[in-house]
Short mmCIF file of C-alpha atoms (C1' of nucleotides) in Angstrom, two decimals:
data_model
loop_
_atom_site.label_atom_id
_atom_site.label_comp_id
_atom_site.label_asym_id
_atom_site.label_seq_id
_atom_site.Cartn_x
_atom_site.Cartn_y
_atom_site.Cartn_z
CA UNK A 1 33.68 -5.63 0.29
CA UNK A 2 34.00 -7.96 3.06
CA UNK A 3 37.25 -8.81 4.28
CA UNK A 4 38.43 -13.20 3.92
CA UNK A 5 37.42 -14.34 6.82
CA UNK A 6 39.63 -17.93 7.80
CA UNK A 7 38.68 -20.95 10.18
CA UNK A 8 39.68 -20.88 13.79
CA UNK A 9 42.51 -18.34 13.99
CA UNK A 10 45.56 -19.41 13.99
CA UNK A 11 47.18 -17.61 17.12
CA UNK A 12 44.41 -15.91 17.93
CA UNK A 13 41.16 -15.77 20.88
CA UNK A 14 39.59 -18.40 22.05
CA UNK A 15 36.07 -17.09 21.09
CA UNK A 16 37.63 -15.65 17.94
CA UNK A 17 35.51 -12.61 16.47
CA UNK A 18 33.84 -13.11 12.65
CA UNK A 19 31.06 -11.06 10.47
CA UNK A 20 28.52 -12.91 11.90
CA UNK A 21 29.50 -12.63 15.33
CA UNK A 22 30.26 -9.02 14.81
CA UNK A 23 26.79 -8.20 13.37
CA UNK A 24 24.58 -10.67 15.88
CA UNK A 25 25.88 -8.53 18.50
CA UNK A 26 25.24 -5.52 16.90
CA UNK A 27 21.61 -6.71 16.30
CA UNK A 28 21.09 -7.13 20.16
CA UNK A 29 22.32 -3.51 20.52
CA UNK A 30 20.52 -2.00 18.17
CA UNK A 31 17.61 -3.63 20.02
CA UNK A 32 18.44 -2.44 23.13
CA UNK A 33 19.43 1.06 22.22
CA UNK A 34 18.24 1.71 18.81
CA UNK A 35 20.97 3.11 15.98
CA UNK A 36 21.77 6.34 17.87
CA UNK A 37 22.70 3.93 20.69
CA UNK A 38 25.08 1.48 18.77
CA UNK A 39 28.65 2.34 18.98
CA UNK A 40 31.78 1.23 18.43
CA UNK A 41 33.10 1.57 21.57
CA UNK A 42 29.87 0.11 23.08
CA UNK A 43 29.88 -2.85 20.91
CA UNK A 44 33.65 -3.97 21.19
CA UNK A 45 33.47 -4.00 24.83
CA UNK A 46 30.74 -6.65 24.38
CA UNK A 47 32.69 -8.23 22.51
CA UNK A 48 35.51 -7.48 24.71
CA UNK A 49 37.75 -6.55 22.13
CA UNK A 50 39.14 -2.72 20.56
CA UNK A 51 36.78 -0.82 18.20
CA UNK A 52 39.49 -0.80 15.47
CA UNK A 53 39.01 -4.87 15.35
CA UNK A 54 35.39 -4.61 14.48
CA UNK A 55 36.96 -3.08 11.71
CA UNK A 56 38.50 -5.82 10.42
CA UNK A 57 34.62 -7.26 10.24
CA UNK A 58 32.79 -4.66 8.31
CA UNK A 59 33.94 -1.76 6.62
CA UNK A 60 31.73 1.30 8.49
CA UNK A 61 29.01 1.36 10.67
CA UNK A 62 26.40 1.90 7.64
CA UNK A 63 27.55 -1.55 6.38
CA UNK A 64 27.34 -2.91 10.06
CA UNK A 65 23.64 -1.92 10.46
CA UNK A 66 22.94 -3.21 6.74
CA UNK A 67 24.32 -6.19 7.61
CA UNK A 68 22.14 -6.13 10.48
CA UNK A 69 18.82 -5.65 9.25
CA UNK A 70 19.70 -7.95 6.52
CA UNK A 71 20.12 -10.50 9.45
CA UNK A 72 16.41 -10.04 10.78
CA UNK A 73 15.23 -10.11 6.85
CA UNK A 74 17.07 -13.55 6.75
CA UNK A 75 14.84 -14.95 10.04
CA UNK A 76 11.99 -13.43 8.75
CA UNK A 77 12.16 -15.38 5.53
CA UNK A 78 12.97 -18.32 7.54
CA UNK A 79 9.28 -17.99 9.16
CA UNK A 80 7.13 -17.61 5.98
CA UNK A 81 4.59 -20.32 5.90
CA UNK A 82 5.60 -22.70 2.41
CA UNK A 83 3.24 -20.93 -0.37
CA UNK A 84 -0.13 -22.68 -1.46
CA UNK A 85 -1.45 -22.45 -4.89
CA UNK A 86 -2.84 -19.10 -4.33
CA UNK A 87 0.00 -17.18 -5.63
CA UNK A 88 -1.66 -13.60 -3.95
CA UNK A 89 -2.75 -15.03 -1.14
CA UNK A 90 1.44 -15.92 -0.94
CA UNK A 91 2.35 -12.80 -1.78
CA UNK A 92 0.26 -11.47 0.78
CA UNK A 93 1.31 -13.81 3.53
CA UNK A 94 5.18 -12.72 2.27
CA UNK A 95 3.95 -9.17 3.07
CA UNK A 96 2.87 -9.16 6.35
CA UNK A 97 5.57 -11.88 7.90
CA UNK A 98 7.88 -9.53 6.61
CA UNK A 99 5.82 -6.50 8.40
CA UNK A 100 5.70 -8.47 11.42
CA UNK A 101 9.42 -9.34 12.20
CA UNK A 102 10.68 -5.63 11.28
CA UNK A 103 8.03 -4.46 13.33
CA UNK A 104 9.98 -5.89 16.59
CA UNK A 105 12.71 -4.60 15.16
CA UNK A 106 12.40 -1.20 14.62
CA UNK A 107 15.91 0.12 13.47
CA UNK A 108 15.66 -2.56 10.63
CA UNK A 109 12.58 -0.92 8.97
CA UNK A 110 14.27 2.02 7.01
CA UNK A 111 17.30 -0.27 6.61
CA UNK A 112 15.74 -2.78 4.35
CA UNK A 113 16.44 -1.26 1.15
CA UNK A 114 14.82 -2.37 -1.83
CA UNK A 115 16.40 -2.36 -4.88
CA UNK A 116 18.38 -5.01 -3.32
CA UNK A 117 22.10 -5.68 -3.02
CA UNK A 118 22.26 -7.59 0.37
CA UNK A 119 21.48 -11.62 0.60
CA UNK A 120 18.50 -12.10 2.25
CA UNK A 121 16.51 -8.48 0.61
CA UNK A 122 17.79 -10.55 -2.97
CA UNK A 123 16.06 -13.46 -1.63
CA UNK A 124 13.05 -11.38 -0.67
CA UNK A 125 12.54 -9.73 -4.30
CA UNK A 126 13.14 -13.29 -5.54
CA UNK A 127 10.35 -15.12 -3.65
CA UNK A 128 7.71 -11.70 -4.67
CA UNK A 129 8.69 -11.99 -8.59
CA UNK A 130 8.38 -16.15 -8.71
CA UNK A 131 5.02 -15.52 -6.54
CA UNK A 132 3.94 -12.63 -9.25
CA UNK A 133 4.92 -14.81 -12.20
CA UNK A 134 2.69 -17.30 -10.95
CA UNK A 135 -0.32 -14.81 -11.10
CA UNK A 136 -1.16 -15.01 -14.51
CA UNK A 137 0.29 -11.72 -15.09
CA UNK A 138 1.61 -10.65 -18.93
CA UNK A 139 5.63 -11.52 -18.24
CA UNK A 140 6.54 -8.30 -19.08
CA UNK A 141 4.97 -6.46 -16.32
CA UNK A 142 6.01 -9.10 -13.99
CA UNK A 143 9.10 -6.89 -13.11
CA UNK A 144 7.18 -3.60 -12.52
CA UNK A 145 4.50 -5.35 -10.55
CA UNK A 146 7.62 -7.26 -8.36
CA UNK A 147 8.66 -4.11 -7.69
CA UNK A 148 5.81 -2.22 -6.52
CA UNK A 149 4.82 -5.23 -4.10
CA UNK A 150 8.79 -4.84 -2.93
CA UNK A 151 8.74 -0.86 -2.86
CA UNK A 152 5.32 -1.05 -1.00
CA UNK A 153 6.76 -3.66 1.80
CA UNK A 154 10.05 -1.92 2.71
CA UNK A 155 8.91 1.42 2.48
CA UNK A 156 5.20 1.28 3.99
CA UNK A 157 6.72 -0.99 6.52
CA UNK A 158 9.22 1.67 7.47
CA UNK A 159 6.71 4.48 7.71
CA UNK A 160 4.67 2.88 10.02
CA UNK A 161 6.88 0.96 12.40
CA UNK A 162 9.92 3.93 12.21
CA UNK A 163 8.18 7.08 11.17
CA UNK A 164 10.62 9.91 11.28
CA UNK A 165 13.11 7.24 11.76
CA UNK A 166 14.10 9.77 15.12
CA UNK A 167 12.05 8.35 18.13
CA UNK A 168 13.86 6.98 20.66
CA UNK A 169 12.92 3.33 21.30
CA UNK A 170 12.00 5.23 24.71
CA UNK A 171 8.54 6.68 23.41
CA UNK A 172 6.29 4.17 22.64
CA UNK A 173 4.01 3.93 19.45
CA UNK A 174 0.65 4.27 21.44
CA UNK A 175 2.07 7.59 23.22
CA UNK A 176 3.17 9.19 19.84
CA UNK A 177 -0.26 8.26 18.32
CA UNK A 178 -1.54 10.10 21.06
CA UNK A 179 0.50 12.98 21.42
CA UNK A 180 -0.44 13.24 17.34
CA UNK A 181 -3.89 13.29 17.90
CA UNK A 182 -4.02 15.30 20.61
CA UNK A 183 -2.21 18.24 18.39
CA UNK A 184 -4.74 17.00 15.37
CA UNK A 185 -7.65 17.80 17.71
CA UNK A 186 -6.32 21.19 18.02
CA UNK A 187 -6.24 22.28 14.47
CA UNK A 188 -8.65 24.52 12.71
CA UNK A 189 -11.63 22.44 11.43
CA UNK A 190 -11.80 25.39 8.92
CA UNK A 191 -8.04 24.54 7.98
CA UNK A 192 -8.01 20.83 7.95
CA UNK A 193 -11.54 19.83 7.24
CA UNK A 194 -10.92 15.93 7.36
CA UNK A 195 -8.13 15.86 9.64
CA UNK A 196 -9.95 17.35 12.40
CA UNK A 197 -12.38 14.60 11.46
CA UNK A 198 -10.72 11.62 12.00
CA UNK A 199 -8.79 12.67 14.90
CA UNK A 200 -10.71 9.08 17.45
CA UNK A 201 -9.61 7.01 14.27
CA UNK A 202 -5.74 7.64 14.56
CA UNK A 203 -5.83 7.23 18.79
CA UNK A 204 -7.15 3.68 18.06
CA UNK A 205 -5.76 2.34 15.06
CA UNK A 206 -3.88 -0.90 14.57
CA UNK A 207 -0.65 -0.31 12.91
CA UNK A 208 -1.22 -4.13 11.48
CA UNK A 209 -4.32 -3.01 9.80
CA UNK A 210 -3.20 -0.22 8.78
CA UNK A 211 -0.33 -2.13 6.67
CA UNK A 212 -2.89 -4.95 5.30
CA UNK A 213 -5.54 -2.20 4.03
CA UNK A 214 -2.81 -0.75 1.48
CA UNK A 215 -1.68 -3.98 0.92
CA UNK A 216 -4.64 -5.31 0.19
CA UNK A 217 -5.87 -2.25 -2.14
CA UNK A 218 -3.13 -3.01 -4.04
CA UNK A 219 -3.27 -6.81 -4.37
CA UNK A 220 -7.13 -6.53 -5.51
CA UNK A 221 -5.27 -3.63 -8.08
CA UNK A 222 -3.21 -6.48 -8.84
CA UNK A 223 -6.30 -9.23 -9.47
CA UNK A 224 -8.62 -6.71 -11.36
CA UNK A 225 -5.51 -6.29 -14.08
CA UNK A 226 -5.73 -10.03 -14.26
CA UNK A 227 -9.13 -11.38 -14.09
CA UNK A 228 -8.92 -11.77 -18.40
CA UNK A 229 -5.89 -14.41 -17.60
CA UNK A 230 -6.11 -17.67 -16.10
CA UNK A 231 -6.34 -18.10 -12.51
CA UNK A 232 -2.71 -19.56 -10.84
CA UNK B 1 8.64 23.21 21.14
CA UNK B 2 9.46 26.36 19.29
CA UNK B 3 11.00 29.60 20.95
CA UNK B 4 9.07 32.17 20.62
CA UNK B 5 9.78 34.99 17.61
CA UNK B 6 9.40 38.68 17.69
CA UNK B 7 9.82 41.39 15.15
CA UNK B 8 13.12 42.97 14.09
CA UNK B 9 15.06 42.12 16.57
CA UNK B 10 15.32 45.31 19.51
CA UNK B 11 19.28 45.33 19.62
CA UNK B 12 20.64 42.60 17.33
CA UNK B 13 21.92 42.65 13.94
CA UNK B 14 20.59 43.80 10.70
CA UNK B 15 20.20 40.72 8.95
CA UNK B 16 18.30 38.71 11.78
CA UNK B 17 18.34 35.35 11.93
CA UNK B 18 14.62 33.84 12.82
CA UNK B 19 13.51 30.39 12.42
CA UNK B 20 12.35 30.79 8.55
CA UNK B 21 15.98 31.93 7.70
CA UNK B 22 17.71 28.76 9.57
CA UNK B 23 15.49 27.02 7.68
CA UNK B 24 16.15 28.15 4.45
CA UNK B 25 19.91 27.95 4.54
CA UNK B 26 18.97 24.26 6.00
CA UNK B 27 17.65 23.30 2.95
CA UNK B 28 20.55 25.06 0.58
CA UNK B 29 22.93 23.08 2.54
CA UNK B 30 20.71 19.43 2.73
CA UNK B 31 20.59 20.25 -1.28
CA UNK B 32 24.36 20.46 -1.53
CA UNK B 33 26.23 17.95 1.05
CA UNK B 34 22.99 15.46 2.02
CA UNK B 35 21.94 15.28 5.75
CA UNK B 36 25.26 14.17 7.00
CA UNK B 37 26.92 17.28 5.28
CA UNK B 38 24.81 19.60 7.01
CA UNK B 39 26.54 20.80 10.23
CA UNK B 40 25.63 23.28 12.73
CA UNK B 41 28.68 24.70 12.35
CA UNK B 42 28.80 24.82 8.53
CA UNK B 43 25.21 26.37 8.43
CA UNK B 44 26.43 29.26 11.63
CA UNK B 45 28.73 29.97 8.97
CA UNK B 46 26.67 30.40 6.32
CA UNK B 47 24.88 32.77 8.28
CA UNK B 48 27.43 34.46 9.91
CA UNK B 49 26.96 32.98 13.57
CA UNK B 50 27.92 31.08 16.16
CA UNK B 51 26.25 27.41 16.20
CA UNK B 52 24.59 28.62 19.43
CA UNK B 53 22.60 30.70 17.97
CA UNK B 54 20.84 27.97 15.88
CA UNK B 55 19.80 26.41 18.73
CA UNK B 56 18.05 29.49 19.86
CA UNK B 57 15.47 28.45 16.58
CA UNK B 58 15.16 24.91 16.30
CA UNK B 59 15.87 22.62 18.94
CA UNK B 60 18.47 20.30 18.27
CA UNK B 61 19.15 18.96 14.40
CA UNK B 62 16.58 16.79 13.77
CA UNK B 63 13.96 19.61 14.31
CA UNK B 64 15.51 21.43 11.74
CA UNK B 65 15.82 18.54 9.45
CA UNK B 66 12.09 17.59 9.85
CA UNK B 67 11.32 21.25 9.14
CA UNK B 68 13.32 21.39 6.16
CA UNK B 69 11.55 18.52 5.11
CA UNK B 70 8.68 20.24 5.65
CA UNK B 71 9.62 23.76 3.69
CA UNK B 72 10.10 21.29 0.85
CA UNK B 73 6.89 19.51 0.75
CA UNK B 74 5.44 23.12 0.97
CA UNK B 75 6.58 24.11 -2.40
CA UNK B 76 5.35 20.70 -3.85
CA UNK B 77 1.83 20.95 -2.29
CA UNK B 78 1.51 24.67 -3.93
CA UNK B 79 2.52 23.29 -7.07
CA UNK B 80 -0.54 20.74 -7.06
CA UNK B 81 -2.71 21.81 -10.09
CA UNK B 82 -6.46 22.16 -8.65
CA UNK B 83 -8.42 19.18 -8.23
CA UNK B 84 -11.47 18.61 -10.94
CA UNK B 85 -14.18 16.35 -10.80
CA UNK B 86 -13.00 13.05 -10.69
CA UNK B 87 -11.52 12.97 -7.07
CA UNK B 88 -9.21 9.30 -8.07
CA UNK B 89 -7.41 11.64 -10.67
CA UNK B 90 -7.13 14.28 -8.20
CA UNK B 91 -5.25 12.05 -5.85
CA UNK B 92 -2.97 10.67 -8.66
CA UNK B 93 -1.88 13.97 -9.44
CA UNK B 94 -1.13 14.86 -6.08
CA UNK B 95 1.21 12.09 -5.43
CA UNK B 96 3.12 12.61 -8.43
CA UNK B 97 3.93 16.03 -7.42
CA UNK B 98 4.89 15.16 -4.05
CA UNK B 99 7.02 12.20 -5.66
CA UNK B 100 8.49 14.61 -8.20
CA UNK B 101 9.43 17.31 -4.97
CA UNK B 102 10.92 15.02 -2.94
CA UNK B 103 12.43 13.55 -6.08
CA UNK B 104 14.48 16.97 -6.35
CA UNK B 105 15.66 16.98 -2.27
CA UNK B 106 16.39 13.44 -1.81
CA UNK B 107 17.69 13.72 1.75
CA UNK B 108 13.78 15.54 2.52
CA UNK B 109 12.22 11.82 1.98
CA UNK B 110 13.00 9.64 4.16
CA UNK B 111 11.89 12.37 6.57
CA UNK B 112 8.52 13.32 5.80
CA UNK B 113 6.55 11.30 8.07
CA UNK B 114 3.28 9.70 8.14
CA UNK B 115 1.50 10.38 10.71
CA UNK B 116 1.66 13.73 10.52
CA UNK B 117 2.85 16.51 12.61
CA UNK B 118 4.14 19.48 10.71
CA UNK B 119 1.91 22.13 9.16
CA UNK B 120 2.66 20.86 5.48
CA UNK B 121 2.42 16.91 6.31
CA UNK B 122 -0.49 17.52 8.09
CA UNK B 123 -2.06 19.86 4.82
CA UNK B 124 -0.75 16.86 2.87
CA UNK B 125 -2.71 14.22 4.76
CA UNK B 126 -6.12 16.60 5.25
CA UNK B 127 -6.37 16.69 1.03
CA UNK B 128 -5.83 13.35 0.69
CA UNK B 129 -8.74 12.74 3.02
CA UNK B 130 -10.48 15.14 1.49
CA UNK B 131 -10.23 13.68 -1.49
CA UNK B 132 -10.99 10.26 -0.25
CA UNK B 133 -14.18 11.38 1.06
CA UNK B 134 -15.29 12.61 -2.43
CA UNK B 135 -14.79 8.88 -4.08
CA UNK B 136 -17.67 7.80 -3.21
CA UNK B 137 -16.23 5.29 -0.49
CA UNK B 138 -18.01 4.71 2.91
CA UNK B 139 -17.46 6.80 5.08
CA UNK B 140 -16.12 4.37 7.65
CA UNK B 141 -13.30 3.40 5.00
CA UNK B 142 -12.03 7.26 4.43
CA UNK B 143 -9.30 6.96 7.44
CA UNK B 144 -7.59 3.96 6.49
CA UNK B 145 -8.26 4.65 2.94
CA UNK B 146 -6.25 8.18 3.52
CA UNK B 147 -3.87 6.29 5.40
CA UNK B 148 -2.67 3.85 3.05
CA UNK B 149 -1.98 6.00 0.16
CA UNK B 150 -0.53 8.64 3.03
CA UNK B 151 2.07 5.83 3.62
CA UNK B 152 1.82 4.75 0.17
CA UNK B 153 3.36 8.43 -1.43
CA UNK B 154 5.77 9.03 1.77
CA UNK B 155 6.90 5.34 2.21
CA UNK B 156 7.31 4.30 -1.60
CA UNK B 157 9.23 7.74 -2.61
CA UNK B 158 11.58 6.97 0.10
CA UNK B 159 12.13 3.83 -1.10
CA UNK B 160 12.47 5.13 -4.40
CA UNK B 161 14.58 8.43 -3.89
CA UNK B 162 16.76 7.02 -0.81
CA UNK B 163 17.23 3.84 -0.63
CA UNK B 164 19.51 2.78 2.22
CA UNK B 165 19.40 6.64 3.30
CA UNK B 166 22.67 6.20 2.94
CA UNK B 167 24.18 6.67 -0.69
CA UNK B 168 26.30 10.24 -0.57
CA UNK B 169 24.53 12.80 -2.99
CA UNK B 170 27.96 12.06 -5.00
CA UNK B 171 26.51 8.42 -6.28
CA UNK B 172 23.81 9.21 -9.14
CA UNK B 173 21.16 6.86 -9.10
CA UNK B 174 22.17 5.57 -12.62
CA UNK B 175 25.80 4.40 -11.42
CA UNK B 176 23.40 2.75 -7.96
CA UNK B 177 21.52 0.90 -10.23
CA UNK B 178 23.77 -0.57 -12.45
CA UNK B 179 25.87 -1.69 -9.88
CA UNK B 180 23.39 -3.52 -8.60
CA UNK B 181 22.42 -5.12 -11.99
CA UNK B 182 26.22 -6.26 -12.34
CA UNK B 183 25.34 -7.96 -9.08
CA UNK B 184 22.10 -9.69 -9.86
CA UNK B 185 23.76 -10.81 -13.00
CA UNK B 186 26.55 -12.70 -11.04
CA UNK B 187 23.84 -14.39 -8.79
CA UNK B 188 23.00 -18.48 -9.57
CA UNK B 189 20.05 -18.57 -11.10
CA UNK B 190 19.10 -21.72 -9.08
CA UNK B 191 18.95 -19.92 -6.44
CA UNK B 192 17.64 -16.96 -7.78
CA UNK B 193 15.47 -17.62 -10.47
CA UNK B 194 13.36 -14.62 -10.92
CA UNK B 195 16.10 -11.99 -10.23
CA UNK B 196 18.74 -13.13 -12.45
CA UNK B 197 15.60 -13.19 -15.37
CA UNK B 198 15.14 -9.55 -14.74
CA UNK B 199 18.36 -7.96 -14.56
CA UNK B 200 17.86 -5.70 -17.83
CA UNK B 201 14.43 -4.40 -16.43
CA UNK B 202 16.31 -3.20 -13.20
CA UNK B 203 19.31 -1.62 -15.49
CA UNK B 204 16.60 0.87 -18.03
CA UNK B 205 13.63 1.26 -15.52
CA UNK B 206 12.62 4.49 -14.64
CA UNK B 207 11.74 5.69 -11.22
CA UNK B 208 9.12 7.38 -11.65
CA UNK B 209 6.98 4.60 -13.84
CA UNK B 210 7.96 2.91 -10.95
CA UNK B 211 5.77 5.24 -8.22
CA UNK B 212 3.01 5.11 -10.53
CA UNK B 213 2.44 1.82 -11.71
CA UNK B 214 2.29 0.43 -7.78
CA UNK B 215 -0.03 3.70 -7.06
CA UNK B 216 -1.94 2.75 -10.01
CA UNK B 217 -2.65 -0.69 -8.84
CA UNK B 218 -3.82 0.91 -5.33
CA UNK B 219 -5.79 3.72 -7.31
CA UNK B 220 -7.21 0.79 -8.98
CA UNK B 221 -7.79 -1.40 -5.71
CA UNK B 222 -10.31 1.51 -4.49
CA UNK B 223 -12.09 1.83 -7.92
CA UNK B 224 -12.95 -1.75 -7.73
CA UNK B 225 -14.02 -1.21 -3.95
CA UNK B 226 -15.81 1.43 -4.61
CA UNK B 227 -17.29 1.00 -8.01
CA UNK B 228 -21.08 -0.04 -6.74
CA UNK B 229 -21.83 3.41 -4.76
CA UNK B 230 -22.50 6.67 -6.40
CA UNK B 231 -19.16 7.82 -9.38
CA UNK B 232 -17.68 11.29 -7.88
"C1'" DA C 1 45.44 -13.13 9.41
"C1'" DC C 2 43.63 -10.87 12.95
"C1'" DC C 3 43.58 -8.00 17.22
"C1'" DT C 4 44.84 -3.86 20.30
"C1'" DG C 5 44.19 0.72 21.87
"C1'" DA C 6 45.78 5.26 21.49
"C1'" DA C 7 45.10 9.15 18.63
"C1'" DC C 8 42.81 12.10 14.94
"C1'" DA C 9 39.33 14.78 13.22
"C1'" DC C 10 35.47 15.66 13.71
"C1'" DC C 11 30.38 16.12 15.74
"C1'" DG C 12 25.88 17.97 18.41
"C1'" DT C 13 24.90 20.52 22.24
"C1'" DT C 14 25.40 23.56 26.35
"C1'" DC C 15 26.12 27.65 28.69
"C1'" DA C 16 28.14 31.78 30.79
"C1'" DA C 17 28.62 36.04 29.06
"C1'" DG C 18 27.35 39.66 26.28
"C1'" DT C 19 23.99 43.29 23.78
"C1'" DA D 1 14.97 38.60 23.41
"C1'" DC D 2 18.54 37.10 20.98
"C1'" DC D 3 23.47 36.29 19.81
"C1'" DT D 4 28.49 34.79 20.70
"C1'" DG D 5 32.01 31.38 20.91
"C1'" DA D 6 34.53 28.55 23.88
"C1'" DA D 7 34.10 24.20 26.08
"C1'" DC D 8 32.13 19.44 27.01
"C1'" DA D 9 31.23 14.94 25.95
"C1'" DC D 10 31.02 12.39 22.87
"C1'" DC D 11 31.51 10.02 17.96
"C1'" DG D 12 33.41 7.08 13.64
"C1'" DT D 13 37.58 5.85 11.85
"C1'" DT D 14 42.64 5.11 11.27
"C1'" DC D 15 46.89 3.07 12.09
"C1'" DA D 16 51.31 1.65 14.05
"C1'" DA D 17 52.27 -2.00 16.75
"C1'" DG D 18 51.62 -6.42 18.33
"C1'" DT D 19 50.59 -11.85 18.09
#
DNA sequence: ACCTGAACACCGTTCAAGT
DNA sequence: ACCTGAACACCGTTCAAGT
């Protein structure tokens, strides 16, 4: 649990320290250097202050880069377009704004968790369940349904835009697509039948697509199980 | 890239070490303590070493953490019961056994990856293509097809089985869960209309209806993409 | 109430030396 | 070719002391 955080301190620095200036410097960091790359150490001299008074702030680092990717959830709620009457077509327009901010943030991907605890991830499930109770759907598999869309968001989202969660913001996406397909190409055709198949589809896919296709599958999943209903 | 491995070893000890057995006590140790409890030298110890001599296997520890990862999906994909005729089935089951695997090594999710690159993620991703390409879809569909339920089983049971990738082995899911109930149920429901409706569904759902019902809706997604070609 | 910075208890990784 | 174990260069975190 957070520590009380006061007004301007009382006999304190001028640029006093808080949570929230804490954790926006930590998301510039972990922009810059990833989550390997944000330290203590690093971060307090930013901040030009002792690692032991980040402390004060946030209890551990895993709560600091929580807090974090929370932070980029928040602006990336902030940017989703009002919804139209077409709850899936909100849903889906939820989906990929959220795809699209963690994507320049990579470190926040597999740090978006989703049965949520954090404010802005609450917010998130909150905005898919109202858009899936507008659907038409039976109430009682609105909560199942809210989930899957939530599960399939945080988790696809972090598979493409962090996969192994261990590259260095150094490599770039199009280079480990390509180093992948190069080692796809020289499999066993005899071994991997379809792998060795596709091989010119993986060196030229868009990660984007790629995202909206399962998405997509799912929300016409999600309209077939309705059709019998009424429409909004 | 791996050192190379000979026979029994010309002047070492009885009980050689080679990659396989690193591996293996990897996975012991990941089972017990959770990736932050496994330590190179915990697991020298284990095998009565120096932590230098791990190093002459894998290459640093997140090689031997992918390839633990790895060793476990292994197991799951020989447990997959032989595919029959109806190739949407076939593709159920085989998510639901990698779910269940990973399900059993929760530190092994979050780290098989989706565009594959080890010999059992890339075995994973050639059947799923494989049977893709027996649905009847066009054939210009079966790579992103593949791809989205690839990200679909990997992403989701991460989601699912680690959320935050954080949570010591020591918290059971149940107490997770609850917790987070308690703290939906404390939320304004003006601001949080849906969420604070749901609370009991989050408290008694289970985790694996919860994998299936959002495959399900992608399963069913293809079907009704696919239904006008030929059935299997 | 909040900040400082030294100190503690670890880590992953390297490497010269052995067999 | 493979193993040993000490040493290096870090970490996250704590805490007594300050304001």
């Amino acid at each position: 649990m957070p520590r009380t955080r006061g007004r301007a301190p009382a006999g304190g620095r001028a640029d006093a320290l808080s949570r929230e200036v804490v954790v926006g410097a930590a998301v510039e960091l972990l922009d810059e250097h990833g989550e390997r790359g944000l330290t203590f150490r690093l971060l307090a001299e930013r901040l030009s202050t002792g690692p032991g008074a980040l402390y004060w702030h946030v209890a551990n680092k895993d709560e600091l880069v929580a807090l974090a990717a929370d932070h980029v959830l928040g602006h990336a709620l902030a940017e989703v377009p009002p919804p139209t009457d077409d709850a899936v077509a909100g849903l889906r327009t939820l989906a990929v704004t959220v795809f699209d901010a963690l994507d320049r943030h990579a470190w926040a991907a597999s740090r978006v968790t989703a049965p949520a605890t954090l404010a802005n991830a609450l917010r998130l499930f909150d905005r898919i369940g109202s858009l899936v109770a507008r659907t038409g759907l039976p109430a009682e598999r609105h909560f199942e349904v809210s989930t899957a869309i939530s599960y399939y968001i945080t988790g696809v989202s972090a598979q493409i835009i962090a996969p192994g969660l261990t590259v260095s913001p150094a490599t770039s996406r199009e280079d480990f697509l390509a180093r992948t397909a190069d080692r796809w190409e020289a499999l066993d055709p005899a071994d991997y039948p379809f792998l060795t198949r596709t091989t010119a589809n993986l060196r030229d896919h868009d990660d984007r697509d790629q995202f909206t296709t399962g998405l997509d599958l799912l929300l016409t999943g999600l309209n077939a199980t309705t059709e019998p209903g009424r429409p909004a």
